[in-house]
Amino acid sequence: MSNDAGTPLAPPPPPPPPGVTGGGPPAAPYPARLEIAYPAQLSRLTTAFRLILVIPIAIVIGILTGSGTQYVQTSDGEWVQTSTGGITGALFMVTLLMILFRRRYPRWWFDFALELTRFATRVAAYIALLTDTYPSTVDQQSVSLDIEYPDVERDLNRWLPLVKWFLAIPHYVVLIFLAIGAFFAVVIAWFAILFTGRYPRGLFDYVVGVTRWGLRVNAYAYLLTTDRYPPFSLR
């Protein structure tokens, strides 16, 4: 190619690679990620009785993450109600104190929180009909969830955990409405699977997106693994 004077013109620059805009570096992925493999076919039988089939594993996850209430009689004969926050509440409080006073996030503590989050997400995916595979307590199965281990001194502000729950309030509000939409999406998908054996792809992506959004907020505000504010996005 040449101009009117016959001088050769330089070829146009190649297009930027995927994920790069304006020639700049690609945006780093959020340190909490979730992907669920789309199933080509789902069982009509297990879908029809999903709420019954999930009871045993739901009891297990409920024991692990639920809070407890007990009544204690005082020396005056009065009964006083006491409550415990469960493992999830303890995870949050102990992690907050470790970061605040010691600037540490022990790897074994992080690994436990990560595996508990993975297990809870597998159970949620099964309830939401996103998979037919019964939730495993060990294997990731079709639910791929990853949270990056933080370098506390480099990546985390020691004072920010005190206010992250407050900073995440806009996300809570949005997630309430998204969760309502996800509930109706699962109900519609239940009927669709019974008739066609398939989860409508648009509904599937929406429910996975809501779950992914919730994971990012959980990693930011409660697991305290990142100071990067969660994006308002289903992707």
GROMACS .gro file of C-alpha atoms in nm:
model
  235
    1MET     CA    1   0.000   0.000   0.000
    2SER     CA    2   0.132   0.349  -0.086
    3ASN     CA    3   0.019   0.711  -0.079
    4ASP     CA    4  -0.031   0.941  -0.379
    5ALA     CA    5   0.343   1.015  -0.394
    6GLY     CA    6   0.425   0.647  -0.421
    7THR     CA    7   0.576   0.626  -0.072
    8PRO     CA    8   0.495   0.291   0.097
    9LEU     CA    9   0.269   0.319   0.398
   10ALA     CA   10   0.328   0.130   0.719
   11PRO     CA   11   0.080  -0.152   0.781
   12PRO     CA   12  -0.192  -0.084   1.038
   13PRO     CA   13  -0.117  -0.201   1.394
   14PRO     CA   14  -0.260  -0.542   1.489
   15PRO     CA   15  -0.575  -0.545   1.703
   16PRO     CA   16  -0.522  -0.575   2.078
   17PRO     CA   17  -0.553  -0.924   2.226
   18PRO     CA   18  -0.874  -1.027   2.401
   19GLY     CA   19  -0.923  -0.858   2.737
   20VAL     CA   20  -0.709  -0.557   2.643
   21THR     CA   21  -0.877  -0.224   2.569
   22GLY     CA   22  -0.706   0.076   2.420
   23GLY     CA   23  -0.371  -0.099   2.410
   24GLY     CA   24  -0.346  -0.099   2.792
   25PRO     CA   25  -0.281  -0.400   3.014
   26PRO     CA   26  -0.574  -0.636   3.081
   27ALA     CA   27  -0.764  -0.585   3.403
   28ALA     CA   28  -0.660  -0.829   3.674
   29PRO     CA   29  -0.930  -1.086   3.756
   30TYR     CA   30  -1.104  -1.047   4.088
   31PRO     CA   31  -0.932  -1.261   4.355
   32ALA     CA   32  -1.252  -1.460   4.417
   33ARG     CA   33  -1.375  -1.653   4.112
   34LEU     CA   34  -1.652  -1.899   4.036
   35GLU     CA   35  -1.733  -2.105   3.730
   36ILE     CA   36  -1.995  -2.380   3.700
   37ALA     CA   37  -1.994  -2.608   3.397
   38TYR     CA   38  -2.316  -2.590   3.195
   39PRO     CA   39  -2.480  -2.935   3.187
   40ALA     CA   40  -2.590  -3.063   2.845
   41GLN     CA   41  -2.866  -3.273   3.001
   42LEU     CA   42  -3.022  -3.293   3.346
   43SER     CA   43  -3.216  -3.574   3.511
   44ARG     CA   44  -3.588  -3.515   3.527
   45LEU     CA   45  -3.624  -3.763   3.814
   46THR     CA   46  -3.365  -3.613   4.052
   47THR     CA   47  -3.483  -3.263   3.960
   48ALA     CA   48  -3.842  -3.348   4.055
   49PHE     CA   49  -3.736  -3.470   4.400
   50ARG     CA   50  -3.442  -3.233   4.457
   51LEU     CA   51  -3.577  -3.083   4.780
   52ILE     CA   52  -3.601  -3.431   4.930
   53LEU     CA   53  -3.266  -3.556   4.802
   54VAL     CA   54  -3.081  -3.253   4.937
   55ILE     CA   55  -3.197  -3.300   5.298
   56PRO     CA   56  -2.899  -3.512   5.425
   57ILE     CA   57  -2.630  -3.283   5.287
   58ALA     CA   58  -2.830  -2.973   5.386
   59ILE     CA   59  -2.826  -3.098   5.745
   60VAL     CA   60  -2.448  -3.134   5.727
   61ILE     CA   61  -2.393  -2.782   5.593
   62GLY     CA   62  -2.646  -2.646   5.840
   63ILE     CA   63  -2.453  -2.796   6.132
   64LEU     CA   64  -2.128  -2.654   5.999
   65THR     CA   65  -2.249  -2.302   5.929
   66GLY     CA   66  -2.557  -2.253   6.147
   67SER     CA   67  -2.582  -2.071   6.476
   68GLY     CA   68  -2.709  -2.222   6.799
   69THR     CA   69  -2.945  -2.112   7.073
   70GLN     CA   70  -2.959  -2.245   7.427
   71TYR     CA   71  -3.130  -2.153   7.752
   72VAL     CA   72  -2.933  -2.125   8.077
   73GLN     CA   73  -3.084  -2.099   8.424
   74THR     CA   74  -2.927  -1.837   8.649
   75SER     CA   75  -2.877  -1.863   9.023
   76ASP     CA   76  -3.198  -1.662   9.068
   77GLY     CA   77  -3.397  -1.924   8.883
   78GLU     CA   78  -3.441  -1.714   8.569
   79TRP     CA   79  -3.390  -1.863   8.225
   80VAL     CA   80  -3.163  -1.666   7.994
   81GLN     CA   81  -3.135  -1.724   7.622
   82THR     CA   82  -2.783  -1.736   7.477
   83SER     CA   83  -2.685  -1.763   7.112
   84THR     CA   84  -2.371  -1.866   6.931
   85GLY     CA   85  -2.270  -1.748   6.585
   86GLY     CA   86  -2.147  -2.084   6.456
   87ILE     CA   87  -1.831  -2.154   6.259
   88THR     CA   88  -1.889  -1.880   6.000
   89GLY     CA   89  -1.925  -1.614   6.268
   90ALA     CA   90  -1.615  -1.741   6.444
   91LEU     CA   91  -1.420  -1.739   6.116
   92PHE     CA   92  -1.505  -1.374   6.062
   93MET     CA   93  -1.426  -1.256   6.414
   94VAL     CA   94  -1.100  -1.446   6.454
   95THR     CA   95  -0.976  -1.346   6.108
   96LEU     CA   96  -1.059  -0.981   6.180
   97LEU     CA   97  -0.865  -0.991   6.507
   98MET     CA   98  -0.566  -1.165   6.347
   99ILE     CA   99  -0.541  -0.906   6.070
  100LEU     CA  100  -0.600  -0.616   6.307
  101PHE     CA  101  -0.352  -0.705   6.579
  102ARG     CA  102  -0.106  -0.951   6.423
  103ARG     CA  103  -0.118  -0.870   6.050
  104ARG     CA  104  -0.150  -1.241   5.980
  105TYR     CA  105  -0.385  -1.475   5.797
  106PRO     CA  106  -0.262  -1.830   5.873
  107ARG     CA  107  -0.261  -2.050   5.565
  108TRP     CA  108  -0.433  -2.341   5.739
  109TRP     CA  109  -0.709  -2.105   5.856
  110PHE     CA  110  -0.752  -1.971   5.503
  111ASP     CA  111  -0.760  -2.323   5.356
  112PHE     CA  112  -1.037  -2.423   5.597
  113ALA     CA  113  -1.244  -2.116   5.506
  114LEU     CA  114  -1.187  -2.183   5.135
  115GLU     CA  115  -1.292  -2.548   5.153
  116LEU     CA  116  -1.598  -2.465   5.362
  117THR     CA  117  -1.697  -2.201   5.105
  118ARG     CA  118  -1.646  -2.450   4.822
  119PHE     CA  119  -1.859  -2.711   4.996
  120ALA     CA  120  -2.138  -2.462   5.069
  121THR     CA  121  -2.134  -2.346   4.706
  122ARG     CA  122  -2.161  -2.705   4.577
  123VAL     CA  123  -2.465  -2.757   4.797
  124ALA     CA  124  -2.618  -2.429   4.674
  125ALA     CA  125  -2.552  -2.528   4.311
  126TYR     CA  126  -2.725  -2.861   4.367
  127ILE     CA  127  -3.028  -2.695   4.527
  128ALA     CA  128  -3.044  -2.443   4.242
  129LEU     CA  129  -3.053  -2.733   3.990
  130LEU     CA  130  -2.726  -2.618   3.832
  131THR     CA  131  -2.589  -2.972   3.853
  132ASP     CA  132  -2.716  -3.326   3.898
  133THR     CA  133  -2.404  -3.438   4.081
  134TYR     CA  134  -2.463  -3.486   4.453
  135PRO     CA  135  -2.240  -3.244   4.648
  136SER     CA  136  -1.906  -3.390   4.751
  137THR     CA  137  -1.730  -3.295   5.073
  138VAL     CA  138  -1.393  -3.326   4.895
  139ASP     CA  139  -1.403  -3.293   4.514
  140GLN     CA  140  -1.485  -2.967   4.334
  141GLN     CA  141  -1.692  -3.155   4.072
  142SER     CA  142  -1.842  -2.916   3.815
  143VAL     CA  143  -1.819  -2.619   4.055
  144SER     CA  144  -1.483  -2.444   4.020
  145LEU     CA  145  -1.432  -2.191   4.299
  146ASP     CA  146  -1.103  -2.023   4.380
  147ILE     CA  147  -1.002  -1.749   4.624
  148GLU     CA  148  -0.649  -1.611   4.618
  149TYR     CA  149  -0.448  -1.635   4.938
  150PRO     CA  150  -0.358  -1.281   5.049
  151ASP     CA  151  -0.024  -1.142   5.153
  152VAL     CA  152  -0.156  -0.957   5.456
  153GLU     CA  153   0.124  -0.702   5.490
  154ARG     CA  154   0.120  -0.621   5.119
  155ASP     CA  155  -0.245  -0.669   5.018
  156LEU     CA  156  -0.458  -0.595   5.325
  157ASN     CA  157  -0.513  -0.280   5.528
  158ARG     CA  158  -0.524  -0.378   5.894
  159TRP     CA  159  -0.805  -0.130   5.976
  160LEU     CA  160  -1.032  -0.191   5.678
  161PRO     CA  161  -1.189  -0.515   5.814
  162LEU     CA  162  -1.361  -0.303   6.080
  163VAL     CA  163  -1.573  -0.126   5.816
  164LYS     CA  164  -1.590  -0.366   5.521
  165TRP     CA  165  -1.931  -0.496   5.630
  166PHE     CA  166  -2.057  -0.136   5.617
  167LEU     CA  167  -1.893  -0.055   5.284
  168ALA     CA  168  -2.060  -0.363   5.134
  169ILE     CA  169  -2.414  -0.242   5.217
  170PRO     CA  170  -2.486  -0.133   4.855
  171HIS     CA  171  -2.407  -0.488   4.746
  172TYR     CA  172  -2.643  -0.633   5.007
  173VAL     CA  173  -2.927  -0.422   4.871
  174VAL     CA  174  -2.862  -0.523   4.512
  175LEU     CA  175  -2.816  -0.889   4.604
  176ILE     CA  176  -3.156  -0.898   4.777
  177PHE     CA  177  -3.328  -0.813   4.449
  178LEU     CA  178  -3.097  -1.037   4.248
  179ALA     CA  179  -3.167  -1.327   4.483
  180ILE     CA  180  -3.542  -1.280   4.440
  181GLY     CA  181  -3.491  -1.295   4.066
  182ALA     CA  182  -3.272  -1.604   4.105
  183PHE     CA  183  -3.545  -1.778   4.306
  184PHE     CA  184  -3.797  -1.732   4.027
  185ALA     CA  185  -3.534  -1.831   3.771
  186VAL     CA  186  -3.481  -2.162   3.953
  187VAL     CA  187  -3.857  -2.225   3.969
  188ILE     CA  188  -3.890  -2.165   3.595
  189ALA     CA  189  -3.585  -2.384   3.531
  190TRP     CA  190  -3.743  -2.663   3.740
  191PHE     CA  191  -4.039  -2.679   3.505
  192ALA     CA  192  -3.815  -2.647   3.199
  193ILE     CA  193  -3.600  -2.941   3.311
  194LEU     CA  194  -3.904  -3.157   3.382
  195PHE     CA  195  -4.032  -3.101   3.027
  196THR     CA  196  -3.710  -3.074   2.825
  197GLY     CA  197  -3.430  -3.210   3.043
  198ARG     CA  198  -3.234  -2.888   2.991
  199TYR     CA  199  -3.164  -2.578   3.200
  200PRO     CA  200  -3.234  -2.267   2.985
  201ARG     CA  201  -2.890  -2.118   2.924
  202GLY     CA  202  -2.993  -1.760   3.001
  203LEU     CA  203  -3.140  -1.860   3.337
  204PHE     CA  204  -2.837  -2.076   3.413
  205ASP     CA  205  -2.595  -1.791   3.348
  206TYR     CA  206  -2.805  -1.555   3.559
  207VAL     CA  207  -2.818  -1.786   3.863
  208VAL     CA  208  -2.445  -1.857   3.837
  209GLY     CA  209  -2.381  -1.483   3.805
  210VAL     CA  210  -2.577  -1.405   4.122
  211THR     CA  211  -2.385  -1.677   4.306
  212ARG     CA  212  -2.055  -1.537   4.175
  213TRP     CA  213  -2.153  -1.186   4.287
  214GLY     CA  214  -2.233  -1.315   4.635
  215LEU     CA  215  -1.900  -1.498   4.652
  216ARG     CA  216  -1.707  -1.180   4.577
  217VAL     CA  217  -1.893  -0.988   4.847
  218ASN     CA  218  -1.834  -1.273   5.092
  219ALA     CA  219  -1.461  -1.278   5.015
  220TYR     CA  220  -1.440  -0.901   5.063
  221ALA     CA  221  -1.661  -0.841   5.366
  222TYR     CA  222  -1.650  -1.166   5.568
  223LEU     CA  223  -1.362  -1.388   5.462
  224LEU     CA  224  -1.151  -1.071   5.447
  225THR     CA  225  -0.920  -1.213   5.180
  226THR     CA  226  -0.906  -0.897   4.967
  227ASP     CA  227  -0.935  -0.521   4.998
  228ARG     CA  228  -1.040  -0.483   4.635
  229TYR     CA  229  -1.400  -0.362   4.626
  230PRO     CA  230  -1.629  -0.612   4.451
  231PRO     CA  231  -1.756  -0.510   4.106
  232PHE     CA  232  -2.127  -0.469   4.044
  233SER     CA  233  -2.133  -0.742   3.784
  234LEU     CA  234  -2.273  -1.089   3.723
  235ARG     CA  235  -1.966  -1.184   3.517
   0.00000   0.00000   0.00000
